[in-house]
Short mmCIF file of the C-alpha atoms (twelve columns), coordinates in Angstrom:
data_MODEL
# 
_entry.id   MODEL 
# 
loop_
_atom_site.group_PDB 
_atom_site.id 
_atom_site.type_symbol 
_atom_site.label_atom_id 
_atom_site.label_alt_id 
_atom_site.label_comp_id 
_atom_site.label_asym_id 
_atom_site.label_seq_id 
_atom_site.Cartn_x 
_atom_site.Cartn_y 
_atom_site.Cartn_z 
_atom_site.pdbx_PDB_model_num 
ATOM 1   C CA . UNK A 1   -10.961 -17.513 1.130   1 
ATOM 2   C CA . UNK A 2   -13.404 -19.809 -0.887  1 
ATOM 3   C CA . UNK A 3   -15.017 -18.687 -4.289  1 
ATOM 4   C CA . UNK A 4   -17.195 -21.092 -5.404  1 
ATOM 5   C CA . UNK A 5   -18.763 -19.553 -8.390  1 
ATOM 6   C CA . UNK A 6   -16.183 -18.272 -10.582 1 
ATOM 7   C CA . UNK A 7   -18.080 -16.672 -13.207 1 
ATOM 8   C CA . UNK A 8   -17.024 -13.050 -13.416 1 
ATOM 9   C CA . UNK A 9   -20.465 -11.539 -15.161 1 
ATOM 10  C CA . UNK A 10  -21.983 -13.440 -11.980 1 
ATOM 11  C CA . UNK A 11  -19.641 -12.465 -8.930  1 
ATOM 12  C CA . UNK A 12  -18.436 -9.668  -8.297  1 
ATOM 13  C CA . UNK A 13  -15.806 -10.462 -5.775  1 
ATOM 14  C CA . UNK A 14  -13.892 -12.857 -8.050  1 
ATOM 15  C CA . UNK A 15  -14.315 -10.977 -10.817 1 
ATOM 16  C CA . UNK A 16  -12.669 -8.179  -8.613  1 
ATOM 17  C CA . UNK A 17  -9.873  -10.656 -6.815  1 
ATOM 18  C CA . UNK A 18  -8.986  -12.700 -10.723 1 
ATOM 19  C CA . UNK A 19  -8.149  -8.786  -11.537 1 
ATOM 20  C CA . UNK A 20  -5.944  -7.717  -9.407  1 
ATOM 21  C CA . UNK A 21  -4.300  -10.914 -9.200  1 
ATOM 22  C CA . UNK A 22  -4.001  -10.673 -13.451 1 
ATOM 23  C CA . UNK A 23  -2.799  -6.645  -13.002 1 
ATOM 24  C CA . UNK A 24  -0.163  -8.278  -10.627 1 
ATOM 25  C CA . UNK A 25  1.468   -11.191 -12.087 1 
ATOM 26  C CA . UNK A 26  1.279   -9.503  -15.489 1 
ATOM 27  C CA . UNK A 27  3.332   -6.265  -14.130 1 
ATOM 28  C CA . UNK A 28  5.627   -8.737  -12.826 1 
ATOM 29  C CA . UNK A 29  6.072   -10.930 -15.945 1 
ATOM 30  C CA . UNK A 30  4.216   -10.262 -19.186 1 
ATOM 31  C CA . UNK A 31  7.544   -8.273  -20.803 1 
ATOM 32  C CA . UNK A 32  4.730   -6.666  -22.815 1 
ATOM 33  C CA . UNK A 33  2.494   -5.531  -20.294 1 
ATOM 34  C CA . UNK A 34  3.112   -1.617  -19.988 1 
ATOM 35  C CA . UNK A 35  3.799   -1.508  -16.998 1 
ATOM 36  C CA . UNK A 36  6.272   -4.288  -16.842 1 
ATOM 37  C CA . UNK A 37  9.160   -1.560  -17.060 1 
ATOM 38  C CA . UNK A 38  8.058   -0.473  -12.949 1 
ATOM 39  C CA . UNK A 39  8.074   -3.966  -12.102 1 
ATOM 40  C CA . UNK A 40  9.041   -7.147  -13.709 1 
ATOM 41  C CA . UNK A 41  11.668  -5.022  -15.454 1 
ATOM 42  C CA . UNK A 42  13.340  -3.569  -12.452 1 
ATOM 43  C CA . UNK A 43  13.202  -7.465  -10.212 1 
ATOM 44  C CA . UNK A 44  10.037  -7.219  -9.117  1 
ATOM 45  C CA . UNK A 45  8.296   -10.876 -8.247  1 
ATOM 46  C CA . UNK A 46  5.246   -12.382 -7.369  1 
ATOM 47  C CA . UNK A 47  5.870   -15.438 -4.963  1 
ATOM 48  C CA . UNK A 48  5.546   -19.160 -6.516  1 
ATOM 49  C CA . UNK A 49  2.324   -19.368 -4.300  1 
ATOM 50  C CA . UNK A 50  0.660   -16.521 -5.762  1 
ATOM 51  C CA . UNK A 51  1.473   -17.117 -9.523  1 
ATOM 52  C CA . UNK A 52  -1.413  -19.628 -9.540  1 
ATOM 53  C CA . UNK A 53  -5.070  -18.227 -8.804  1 
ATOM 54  C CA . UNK A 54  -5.682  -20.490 -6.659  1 
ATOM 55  C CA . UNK A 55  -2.765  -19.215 -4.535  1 
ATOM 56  C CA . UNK A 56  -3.820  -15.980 -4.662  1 
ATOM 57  C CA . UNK A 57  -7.467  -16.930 -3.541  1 
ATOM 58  C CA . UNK A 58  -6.626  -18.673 -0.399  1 
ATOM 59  C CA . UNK A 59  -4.457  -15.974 0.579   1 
ATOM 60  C CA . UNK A 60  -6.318  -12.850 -0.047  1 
ATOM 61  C CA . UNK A 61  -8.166  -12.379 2.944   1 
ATOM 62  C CA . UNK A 62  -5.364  -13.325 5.388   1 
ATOM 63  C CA . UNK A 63  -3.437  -10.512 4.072   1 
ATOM 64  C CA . UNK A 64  -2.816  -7.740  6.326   1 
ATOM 65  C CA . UNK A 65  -5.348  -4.776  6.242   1 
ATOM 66  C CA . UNK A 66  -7.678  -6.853  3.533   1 
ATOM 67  C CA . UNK A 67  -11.518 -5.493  4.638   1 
ATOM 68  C CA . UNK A 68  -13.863 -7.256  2.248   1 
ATOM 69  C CA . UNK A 69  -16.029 -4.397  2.051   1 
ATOM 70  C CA . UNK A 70  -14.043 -1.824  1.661   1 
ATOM 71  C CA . UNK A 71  -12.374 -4.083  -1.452  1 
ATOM 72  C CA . UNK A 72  -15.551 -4.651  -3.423  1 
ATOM 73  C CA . UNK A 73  -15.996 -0.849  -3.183  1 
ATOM 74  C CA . UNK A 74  -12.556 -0.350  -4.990  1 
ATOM 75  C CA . UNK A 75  -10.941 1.620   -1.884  1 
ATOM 76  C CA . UNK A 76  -8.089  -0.713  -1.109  1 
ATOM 77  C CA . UNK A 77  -5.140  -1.264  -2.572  1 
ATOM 78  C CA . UNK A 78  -2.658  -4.442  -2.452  1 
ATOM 79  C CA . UNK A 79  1.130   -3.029  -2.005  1 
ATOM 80  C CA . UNK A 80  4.441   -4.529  -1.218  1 
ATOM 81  C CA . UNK A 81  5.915   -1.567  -1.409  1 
ATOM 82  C CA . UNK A 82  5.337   -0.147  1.747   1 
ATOM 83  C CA . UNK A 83  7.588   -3.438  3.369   1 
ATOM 84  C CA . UNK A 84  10.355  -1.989  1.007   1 
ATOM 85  C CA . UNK A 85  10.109  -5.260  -1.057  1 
ATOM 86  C CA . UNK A 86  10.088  -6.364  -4.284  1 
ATOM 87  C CA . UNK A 87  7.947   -9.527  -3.831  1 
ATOM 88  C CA . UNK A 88  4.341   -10.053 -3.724  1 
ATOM 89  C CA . UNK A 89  3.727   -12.450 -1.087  1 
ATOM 90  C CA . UNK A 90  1.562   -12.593 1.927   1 
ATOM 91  C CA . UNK A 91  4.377   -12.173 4.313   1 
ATOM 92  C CA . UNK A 92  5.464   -8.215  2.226   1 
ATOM 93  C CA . UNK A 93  1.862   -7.351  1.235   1 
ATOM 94  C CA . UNK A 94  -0.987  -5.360  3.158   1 
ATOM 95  C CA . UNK A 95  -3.671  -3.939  1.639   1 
ATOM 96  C CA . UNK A 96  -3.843  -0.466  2.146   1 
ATOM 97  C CA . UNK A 97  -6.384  2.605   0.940   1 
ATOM 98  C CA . UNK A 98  -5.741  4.338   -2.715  1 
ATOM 99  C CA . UNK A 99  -4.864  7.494   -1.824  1 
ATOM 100 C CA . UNK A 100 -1.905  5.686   0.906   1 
ATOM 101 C CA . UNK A 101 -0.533  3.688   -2.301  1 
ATOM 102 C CA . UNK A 102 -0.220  7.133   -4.420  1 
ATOM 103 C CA . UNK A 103 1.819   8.627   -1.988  1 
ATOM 104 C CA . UNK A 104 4.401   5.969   -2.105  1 
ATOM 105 C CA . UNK A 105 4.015   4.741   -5.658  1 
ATOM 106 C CA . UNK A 106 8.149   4.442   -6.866  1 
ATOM 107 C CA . UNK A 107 6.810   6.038   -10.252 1 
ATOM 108 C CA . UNK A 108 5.569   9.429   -8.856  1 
ATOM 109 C CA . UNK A 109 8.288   10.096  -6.161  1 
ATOM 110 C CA . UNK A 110 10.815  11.342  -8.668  1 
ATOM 111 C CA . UNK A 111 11.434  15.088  -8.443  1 
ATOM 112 C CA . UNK A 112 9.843   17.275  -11.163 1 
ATOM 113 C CA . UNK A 113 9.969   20.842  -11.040 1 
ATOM 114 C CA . UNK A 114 5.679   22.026  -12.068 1 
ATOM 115 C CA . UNK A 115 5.056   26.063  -13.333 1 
ATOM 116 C CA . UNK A 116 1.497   27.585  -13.354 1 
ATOM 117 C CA . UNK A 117 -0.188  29.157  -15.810 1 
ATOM 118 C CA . UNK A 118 1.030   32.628  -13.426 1 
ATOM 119 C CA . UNK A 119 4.903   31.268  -13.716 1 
ATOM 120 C CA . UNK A 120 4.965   30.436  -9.910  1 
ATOM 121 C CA . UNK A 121 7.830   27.892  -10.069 1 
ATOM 122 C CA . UNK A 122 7.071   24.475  -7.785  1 
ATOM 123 C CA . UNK A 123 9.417   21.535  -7.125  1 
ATOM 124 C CA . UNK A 124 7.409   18.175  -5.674  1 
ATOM 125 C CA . UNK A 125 8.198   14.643  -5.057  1 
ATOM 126 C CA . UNK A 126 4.951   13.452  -4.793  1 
ATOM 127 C CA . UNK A 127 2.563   13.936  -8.412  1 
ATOM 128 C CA . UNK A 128 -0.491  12.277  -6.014  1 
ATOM 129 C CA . UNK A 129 -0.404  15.356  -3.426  1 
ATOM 130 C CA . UNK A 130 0.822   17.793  -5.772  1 
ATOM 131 C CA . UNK A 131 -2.111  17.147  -8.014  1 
ATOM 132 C CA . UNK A 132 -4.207  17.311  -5.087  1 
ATOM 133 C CA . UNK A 133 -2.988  20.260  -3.426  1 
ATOM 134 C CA . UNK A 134 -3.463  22.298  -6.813  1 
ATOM 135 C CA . UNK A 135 -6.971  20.831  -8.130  1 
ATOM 136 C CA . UNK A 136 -5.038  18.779  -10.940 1 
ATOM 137 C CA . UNK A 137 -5.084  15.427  -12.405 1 
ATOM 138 C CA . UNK A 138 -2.425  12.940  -11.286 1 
ATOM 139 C CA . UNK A 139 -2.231  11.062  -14.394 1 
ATOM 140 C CA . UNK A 140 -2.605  14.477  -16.695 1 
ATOM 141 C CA . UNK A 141 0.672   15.486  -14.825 1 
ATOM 142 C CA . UNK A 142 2.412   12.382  -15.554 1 
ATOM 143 C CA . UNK A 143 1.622   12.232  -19.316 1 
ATOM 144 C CA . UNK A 144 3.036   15.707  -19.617 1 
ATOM 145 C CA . UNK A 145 5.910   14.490  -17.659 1 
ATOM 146 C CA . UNK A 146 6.366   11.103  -19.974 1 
ATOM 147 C CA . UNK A 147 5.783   13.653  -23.338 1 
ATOM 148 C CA . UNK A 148 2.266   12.197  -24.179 1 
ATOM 149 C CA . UNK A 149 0.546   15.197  -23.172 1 
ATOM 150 C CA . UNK A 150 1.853   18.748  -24.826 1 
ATOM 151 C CA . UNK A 151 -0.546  20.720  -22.964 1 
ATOM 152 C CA . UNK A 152 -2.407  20.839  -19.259 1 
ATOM 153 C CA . UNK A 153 -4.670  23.815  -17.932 1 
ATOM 154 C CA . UNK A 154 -1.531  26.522  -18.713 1 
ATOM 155 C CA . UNK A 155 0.632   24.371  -16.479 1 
ATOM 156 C CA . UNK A 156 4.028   23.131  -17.834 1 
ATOM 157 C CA . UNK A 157 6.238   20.277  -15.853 1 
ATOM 158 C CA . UNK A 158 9.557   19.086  -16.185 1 
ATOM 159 C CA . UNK A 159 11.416  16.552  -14.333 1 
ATOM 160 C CA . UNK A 160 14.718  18.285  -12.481 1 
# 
């Protein structure tokens, strides 16, 4: 791909590619990034090729499931997880849709055990379904989970 403007007040595609490709190396190596923990702290790469913009740019749209619409409407995501890796690279990424990448984020398969405000006991993998099945927030249930939120709709959650 070529971006010749790369003003991001004035284009919205690179103002949309320069931010995932900053979310992404900084996972991966920016020890103070928050995330870092999920990625660069457990291995996690991006390849030598993608570590510069420019890299990234070239690459983007020959990247498996990449739909250039569908991306500047925020529905895709980029994942290497999916190819069981721990690289970013164009060879272990695809671009799949948001909802696809929630089922199989690492972070919200572990097991947690969730009780309604009724005391119906559930056990889940999956926070992104669960949440879904039961007209919850995903990322309400993990804060409980993580301790930074005490309270959530009479729901409590604990990780088994």
């Amino acid at each position: 791909m070529i971006i010749e403007n790369r003003v991001k007040s004035e284009n919205e595609l690179y103002k949309k590619v320069y931010q995932l490709w900053r979310n992404m190396t900084q996972r991966c190596t920016n020890p103070d990034n928050p995330y870092f923990k999920n990625y660069g702290g457990i291995g996690c790469k991006v390849c030598d090729t993608w570590l510069e913009l420019d890299g990234f740019i070239k690459d983007i749209d020959n990247i498996q499931g990449f739909d250039l619409d569908k991306f500047l409407a925020g529905e895709l995501s980029l994942d290497k997880d999916i190819s069981d890796s721990n690289l970013y690279s164009l060879n272990t990424c695809q671009f799949i849709s948001k909802s696809a990448n929630n089922k199989i984020k690492p972070n919200q398969q572990k097991a947690f055990v969730a009780i309604c405000p009724l005391g119906i006991e559930y056990v889940s993998t999956n926070q992104s379904e669960f949440a879904k099945t039961h007209s919850l927030n995903q990322a309400s249930i993990s804060s409980y989970l993580s301790g930074k939120l005490l309270k959530y709709k009479g729901w409590h959650f604990y990780y088994t």
